[in-house]
mmCIF file of C-alpha atoms and ligand atoms in Angstrom:
data_model
loop_
_atom_site.group_PDB
_atom_site.id
_atom_site.type_symbol
_atom_site.label_atom_id
_atom_site.label_comp_id
_atom_site.label_asym_id
_atom_site.label_seq_id
_atom_site.Cartn_x
_atom_site.Cartn_y
_atom_site.Cartn_z
ATOM 1 C CA MET A 179 -12.092 11.308 9.900
ATOM 2 C CA ARG A 180 -11.956 7.558 9.461
ATOM 3 C CA ASP A 181 -10.674 7.818 5.853
ATOM 4 C CA LYS A 182 -8.030 10.406 6.878
ATOM 5 C CA LEU A 183 -6.737 8.059 9.585
ATOM 6 C CA ILE A 184 -6.604 5.093 7.226
ATOM 7 C CA GLU A 185 -4.810 7.236 4.617
ATOM 8 C CA ALA A 186 -2.235 8.448 7.171
ATOM 9 C CA LYS A 187 -1.479 4.898 8.282
ATOM 10 C CA GLN A 188 -1.128 3.702 4.683
ATOM 11 C CA LYS A 189 1.334 6.556 4.094
ATOM 12 C CA TRP A 190 3.379 5.453 7.141
ATOM 13 C CA ALA A 191 3.443 1.933 5.717
ATOM 14 C CA ARG A 192 4.698 3.205 2.330
ATOM 15 C CA GLU A 193 7.374 5.339 4.017
ATOM 16 C CA GLY A 194 8.417 2.626 6.457
ATOM 17 C CA ARG A 195 7.792 4.942 9.418
ATOM 18 C CA LEU A 196 9.301 3.892 12.780
ATOM 19 C CA LEU A 197 11.496 1.202 11.219
ATOM 20 C CA THR A 198 14.833 0.844 13.030
ATOM 21 C CA GLY A 199 16.212 -1.814 10.694
ATOM 22 C CA THR A 200 17.112 -4.119 13.576
ATOM 23 C CA THR A 201 15.677 -7.382 14.861
ATOM 24 C CA SER A 202 15.977 -9.124 18.214
ATOM 25 C CA ASP A 203 15.041 -12.285 20.064
ATOM 26 C CA PRO A 204 12.119 -12.271 22.547
ATOM 27 C CA ALA A 205 14.125 -14.661 24.745
ATOM 28 C CA PHE A 206 16.658 -11.848 25.404
ATOM 29 C CA ASP A 207 14.822 -8.612 24.648
ATOM 30 C CA ARG A 208 11.410 -8.175 26.195
ATOM 31 C CA LEU A 209 10.952 -4.863 24.381
ATOM 32 C CA PRO A 210 10.939 -5.327 20.580
ATOM 33 C CA PRO A 211 13.027 -2.961 18.396
ATOM 34 C CA GLY A 212 11.682 0.567 17.966
ATOM 35 C CA GLN A 213 9.077 0.226 20.738
ATOM 36 C CA THR A 214 8.496 2.645 23.650
ATOM 37 C CA LEU A 215 6.956 1.623 26.971
ATOM 38 C CA VAL A 216 3.705 3.272 28.084
ATOM 39 C CA ARG A 217 1.820 3.042 31.370
ATOM 40 C CA ASP A 218 -1.686 3.810 30.089
ATOM 41 C CA TRP A 219 -3.496 1.764 27.458
ATOM 42 C CA PRO A 220 -4.127 3.752 24.245
ATOM 43 C CA VAL A 221 -7.281 3.133 22.181
ATOM 44 C CA LEU A 222 -6.768 2.530 18.443
ATOM 45 C CA ASP A 223 -9.466 1.527 15.988
ATOM 46 C CA LEU A 224 -11.380 2.717 12.952
ATOM 47 C CA GLY A 225 -13.447 5.098 15.082
ATOM 48 C CA ALA A 226 -16.782 3.291 14.924
ATOM 49 C CA GLU A 227 -16.815 1.441 18.232
ATOM 50 C CA PRO A 228 -19.807 -0.906 18.012
ATOM 51 C CA ASN A 229 -22.063 -1.210 21.041
ATOM 52 C CA VAL A 230 -22.103 -4.983 21.413
ATOM 53 C CA THR A 231 -24.656 -5.596 24.155
ATOM 54 C CA PRO A 232 -24.900 -9.087 25.708
ATOM 55 C CA GLN A 233 -28.091 -9.567 23.650
ATOM 56 C CA LYS A 234 -26.342 -8.622 20.386
ATOM 57 C CA PHE A 235 -23.232 -10.677 21.080
ATOM 58 C CA ARG A 236 -22.641 -13.790 18.987
ATOM 59 C CA LEU A 237 -19.444 -15.609 18.184
ATOM 60 C CA ASP A 238 -19.336 -17.949 15.190
ATOM 61 C CA VAL A 239 -16.476 -20.366 14.637
ATOM 62 C CA ASP A 240 -16.694 -21.799 11.144
ATOM 63 C CA GLY A 241 -14.988 -22.619 7.843
ATOM 64 C CA ALA A 242 -12.611 -25.581 7.613
ATOM 65 C CA VAL A 243 -13.494 -27.168 10.972
ATOM 66 C CA GLU A 244 -15.088 -30.460 12.011
ATOM 67 C CA ASN A 245 -17.455 -28.744 14.459
ATOM 68 C CA ARG A 246 -18.916 -25.391 13.472
ATOM 69 C CA LEU A 247 -20.026 -23.511 16.550
ATOM 70 C CA SER A 248 -22.010 -20.428 17.425
ATOM 71 C CA PHE A 249 -21.909 -19.027 20.957
ATOM 72 C CA SER A 250 -24.163 -16.644 22.832
ATOM 73 C CA LEU A 251 -22.329 -14.638 25.504
ATOM 74 C CA ASP A 252 -23.599 -17.013 28.227
ATOM 75 C CA GLU A 253 -22.423 -20.029 26.248
ATOM 76 C CA PHE A 254 -19.026 -18.415 25.689
ATOM 77 C CA MET A 255 -18.675 -17.604 29.398
ATOM 78 C CA ALA A 256 -19.518 -21.231 30.237
ATOM 79 C CA LEU A 257 -16.341 -22.413 28.446
ATOM 80 C CA PRO A 258 -13.291 -23.088 30.664
ATOM 81 C CA GLN A 259 -11.765 -19.747 31.710
ATOM 82 C CA THR A 260 -8.058 -19.044 32.148
ATOM 83 C CA GLU A 261 -6.167 -16.076 33.585
ATOM 84 C CA SER A 262 -2.970 -14.881 31.953
ATOM 85 C CA MET A 263 -0.433 -12.074 31.940
ATOM 86 C CA SER A 264 1.152 -10.705 28.770
ATOM 87 C CA ASP A 265 2.612 -7.660 27.016
ATOM 88 C CA ILE A 266 1.055 -5.576 24.241
ATOM 89 C CA HIS A 267 3.139 -4.335 21.286
ATOM 90 C CA CYS A 268 1.424 -1.906 18.913
ATOM 91 C CA VAL A 269 2.817 -1.132 15.456
ATOM 92 C CA THR A 270 2.440 2.611 16.232
ATOM 93 C CA ASN A 271 5.372 1.870 18.568
ATOM 94 C CA TRP A 272 3.936 1.727 22.089
ATOM 95 C CA SER A 273 4.254 -1.350 24.271
ATOM 96 C CA ARG A 274 2.547 -2.072 27.573
ATOM 97 C CA TYR A 275 3.860 -4.735 29.968
ATOM 98 C CA ASP A 276 2.078 -7.076 32.381
ATOM 99 C CA ASN A 277 -1.531 -6.929 31.269
ATOM 100 C CA HIS A 278 -3.663 -9.276 33.328
ATOM 101 C CA TRP A 279 -6.353 -11.028 31.282
ATOM 102 C CA LYS A 280 -9.152 -13.510 31.698
ATOM 103 C CA GLY A 281 -10.723 -15.488 28.892
ATOM 104 C CA VAL A 282 -10.891 -18.688 26.878
ATOM 105 C CA ALA A 283 -7.620 -20.241 25.721
ATOM 106 C CA ALA A 284 -7.401 -20.490 21.937
ATOM 107 C CA GLN A 285 -6.002 -24.009 22.346
ATOM 108 C CA ALA A 286 -9.094 -25.019 24.349
ATOM 109 C CA LEU A 287 -11.312 -23.677 21.556
ATOM 110 C CA LEU A 288 -9.219 -25.540 18.952
ATOM 111 C CA ARG A 289 -9.792 -28.814 20.820
ATOM 112 C CA ILE A 290 -13.567 -28.249 20.592
ATOM 113 C CA VAL A 291 -13.845 -27.076 16.968
ATOM 114 C CA GLN A 292 -11.107 -29.358 15.537
ATOM 115 C CA PRO A 293 -9.723 -27.651 12.428
ATOM 116 C CA LYS A 294 -9.784 -29.915 9.375
ATOM 117 C CA PRO A 295 -6.394 -31.306 8.251
ATOM 118 C CA ASP A 296 -6.246 -28.850 5.327
ATOM 119 C CA ALA A 297 -7.013 -25.750 7.460
ATOM 120 C CA ARG A 298 -3.908 -23.511 7.449
ATOM 121 C CA HIS A 299 -5.132 -19.964 8.094
ATOM 122 C CA VAL A 300 -7.511 -18.051 10.303
ATOM 123 C CA MET A 301 -9.446 -14.834 9.741
ATOM 124 C CA PHE A 302 -10.841 -12.866 12.682
ATOM 125 C CA HIS A 303 -13.897 -10.700 12.031
ATOM 126 C CA GLY A 304 -15.059 -7.854 14.279
ATOM 127 C CA PHE A 305 -18.579 -6.485 14.743
ATOM 128 C CA ASP A 306 -17.293 -3.291 13.053
ATOM 129 C CA GLY A 307 -16.349 -5.163 9.856
ATOM 130 C CA TYR A 308 -12.632 -5.234 10.759
ATOM 131 C CA THR A 309 -10.643 -8.312 9.735
ATOM 132 C CA ALA A 310 -7.179 -9.668 10.621
ATOM 133 C CA ASN A 311 -5.509 -12.845 9.353
ATOM 134 C CA VAL A 312 -2.977 -15.173 10.996
ATOM 135 C CA PRO A 313 -1.534 -18.598 10.175
ATOM 136 C CA LEU A 314 -3.254 -21.342 12.186
ATOM 137 C CA GLU A 315 -0.027 -22.041 14.124
ATOM 138 C CA GLN A 316 -0.149 -18.485 15.528
ATOM 139 C CA LEU A 317 -3.592 -19.195 17.002
ATOM 140 C CA ASP A 318 -2.419 -22.554 18.348
ATOM 141 C CA GLN A 319 -0.182 -21.045 21.067
ATOM 142 C CA PRO A 320 -0.532 -21.233 24.862
ATOM 143 C CA ASP A 321 -0.539 -17.429 25.276
ATOM 144 C CA VAL A 322 -3.394 -16.751 22.820
ATOM 145 C CA PHE A 323 -6.815 -16.065 24.323
ATOM 146 C CA LEU A 324 -10.306 -14.789 23.582
ATOM 147 C CA VAL A 325 -10.399 -12.282 26.446
ATOM 148 C CA HIS A 326 -13.259 -10.540 28.234
ATOM 149 C CA GLU A 327 -11.530 -9.188 31.365
ATOM 150 C CA TRP A 328 -8.545 -6.857 31.810
ATOM 151 C CA GLU A 329 -7.134 -6.112 35.279
ATOM 152 C CA GLY A 330 -10.105 -7.830 36.923
ATOM 153 C CA LYS A 331 -12.746 -5.759 35.122
ATOM 154 C CA PRO A 332 -14.933 -6.515 32.104
ATOM 155 C CA LEU A 333 -13.155 -5.422 28.921
ATOM 156 C CA SER A 334 -14.387 -1.913 28.056
ATOM 157 C CA ARG A 335 -16.263 -1.141 24.871
ATOM 158 C CA ALA A 336 -13.332 1.007 23.633
ATOM 159 C CA HIS A 337 -10.927 -1.922 24.023
ATOM 160 C CA GLY A 338 -13.174 -4.360 22.199
ATOM 161 C CA GLY A 339 -15.597 -5.693 24.827
ATOM 162 C CA PRO A 340 -17.355 -7.929 25.431
ATOM 163 C CA VAL A 341 -14.802 -10.251 23.773
ATOM 164 C CA ARG A 342 -11.615 -9.584 21.784
ATOM 165 C CA MET A 343 -8.704 -11.637 20.489
ATOM 166 C CA LEU A 344 -5.344 -11.498 22.253
ATOM 167 C CA ILE A 345 -2.240 -12.613 20.346
ATOM 168 C CA PRO A 346 0.646 -11.184 22.410
ATOM 169 C CA ARG A 347 3.487 -12.376 20.148
ATOM 170 C CA LEU A 348 2.205 -10.337 17.177
ATOM 171 C CA TYR A 349 1.627 -6.605 16.736
ATOM 172 C CA PHE A 350 -1.666 -5.650 18.300
ATOM 173 C CA TRP A 351 -3.512 -4.951 15.037
ATOM 174 C CA LYS A 352 -3.765 -8.780 14.720
ATOM 175 C CA SER A 353 -5.850 -8.876 17.941
ATOM 176 C CA ALA A 354 -9.353 -8.141 16.644
ATOM 177 C CA LYS A 355 -11.669 -6.233 18.977
ATOM 178 C CA TRP A 356 -15.466 -6.841 19.239
ATOM 179 C CA LEU A 357 -14.881 -10.401 18.093
ATOM 180 C CA ARG A 358 -17.761 -11.706 15.938
ATOM 181 C CA ARG A 359 -16.374 -14.618 13.943
ATOM 182 C CA ILE A 360 -13.332 -16.887 13.684
ATOM 183 C CA GLN A 361 -13.082 -18.351 10.203
ATOM 184 C CA PHE A 362 -10.698 -21.211 9.369
ATOM 185 C CA THR A 363 -9.500 -21.312 5.767
ATOM 186 C CA ILE A 364 -7.304 -23.393 3.492
ATOM 187 C CA SER A 365 -5.671 -20.429 1.742
ATOM 188 C CA ASP A 366 -4.553 -17.087 3.173
ATOM 189 C CA HIS A 367 -6.553 -13.870 2.731
ATOM 190 C CA PRO A 368 -5.189 -10.482 3.822
ATOM 191 C CA GLY A 369 -7.150 -8.661 6.531
ATOM 192 C CA PHE A 370 -8.028 -4.968 6.763
ATOM 193 C CA TRP A 371 -4.543 -3.543 7.467
ATOM 194 C CA GLU A 372 -2.756 -6.321 5.608
ATOM 195 C CA GLN A 373 -4.569 -5.105 2.452
ATOM 196 C CA ARG A 374 -3.317 -1.582 3.214
ATOM 197 C CA GLY A 375 0.430 -2.100 3.452
ATOM 198 C CA TYR A 376 0.869 -3.794 6.836
ATOM 199 C CA HIS A 377 2.968 -6.945 7.079
ATOM 200 C CA ASN A 378 1.181 -10.258 6.642
ATOM 201 C CA ASN A 379 2.852 -11.842 9.710
ATOM 202 C CA GLY A 380 3.469 -8.907 12.084
ATOM 203 C CA ASP A 381 6.221 -10.282 14.378
ATOM 204 C CA PRO A 382 7.417 -7.322 16.542
ATOM 205 C CA TRP A 383 10.914 -8.790 17.170
ATOM 206 C CA GLN A 384 11.425 -9.149 13.422
ATOM 207 C CA GLU A 385 10.020 -5.622 12.991
ATOM 208 C CA GLU A 386 7.429 -6.935 10.570
ATOM 209 C CA ARG A 387 5.530 -3.638 10.597
ATOM 210 C CA TYR A 388 4.920 -3.239 6.877
ATOM 211 C CA GLY A 389 4.823 -5.701 4.034
HETATM 212 N N1 MTE B 1428 -12.541 -4.891 15.426
HETATM 213 C C1 MTE B 1428 -11.409 -4.154 15.404
HETATM 214 N N2 MTE B 1428 -10.319 -4.661 15.995
HETATM 215 C C2 MTE B 1428 -9.175 -3.952 15.997
HETATM 216 C C3 MTE B 1428 -9.077 -2.689 15.375
HETATM 217 C C4 MTE B 1428 -10.256 -2.172 14.769
HETATM 218 O O1 MTE B 1428 -10.280 -1.061 14.198
HETATM 219 N N3 MTE B 1428 -11.406 -2.929 14.808
HETATM 220 N N4 MTE B 1428 -7.871 -2.009 15.387
HETATM 221 C C5 MTE B 1428 -6.656 -2.818 15.595
HETATM 222 C C6 MTE B 1428 -5.497 -1.997 15.842
HETATM 223 S S1 MTE B 1428 -4.799 -1.214 14.502
HETATM 224 C C7 MTE B 1428 -4.901 -1.951 17.089
HETATM 225 S S2 MTE B 1428 -3.431 -1.161 17.328
HETATM 226 C C8 MTE B 1428 -5.546 -2.572 18.280
HETATM 227 C C9 MTE B 1428 -5.761 -1.526 19.351
HETATM 228 O O2 MTE B 1428 -6.389 -2.077 20.467
HETATM 229 P P1 MTE B 1428 -6.721 -1.117 21.693
HETATM 230 O O3 MTE B 1428 -7.590 0.008 21.166
HETATM 231 O O4 MTE B 1428 -7.413 -1.962 22.691
HETATM 232 O O5 MTE B 1428 -5.412 -0.598 22.190
HETATM 233 O O6 MTE B 1428 -6.802 -3.155 17.942
HETATM 234 C C10 MTE B 1428 -6.837 -3.826 16.714
HETATM 235 N N5 MTE B 1428 -8.093 -4.509 16.616
HETATM 236 MO MO1 MO B 1429 -2.786 -0.317 15.220
#
């Protein structure tokens, strides 16, 4: 099942499925090219949704940083919490507007861990072994959060609870669920889908679906 799904998605990447060949500017077009609005929130993952109990939860922040950190769930929840509203854009072409989130601002975390001057890239690791990479400047944005609440409720297991990444300006595959580790690196390393034909950057308005 899992291998079939991965194979199908790799085939879409090779064929350039859903590509419209147009780009737009988020300042003028809220909906990126080729996207369709949905009201529900679809679940997409590799099929093995880990059961991350509060006891099992741990978040490590390490690599090229001045202060390596490791949080229990209580320690994570004790960090300053921020509420935000943002849109989701999935590469499989659904978008969902006005999601209300609560969590820790990535910029607040960056102030605590202090990336070293030569840190340029970030790899997110999930409890299921999933990885996704972004340039450090994509993490250092005011709308990026480590979220644990959606619409006033704890984030469900299916959507990556207790804690997932949220990077609204990139396709949603960059937002790792069941967040386990944030690793800062000097050079770039492709994540799970990036190794399988997805674009390295993943900007929806540039239609960076496949690389
Ligand atoms: N840990 C982990 N994070 C993941 C995935 C995954 O398989 N494992 N799938 C990604 C993909 S391809 C998408 S589209 C979104 C889907 O998030 P959702 O199920 O909450 O809609 O999660 C992303 N984050
Ligand atoms: Mo996806």
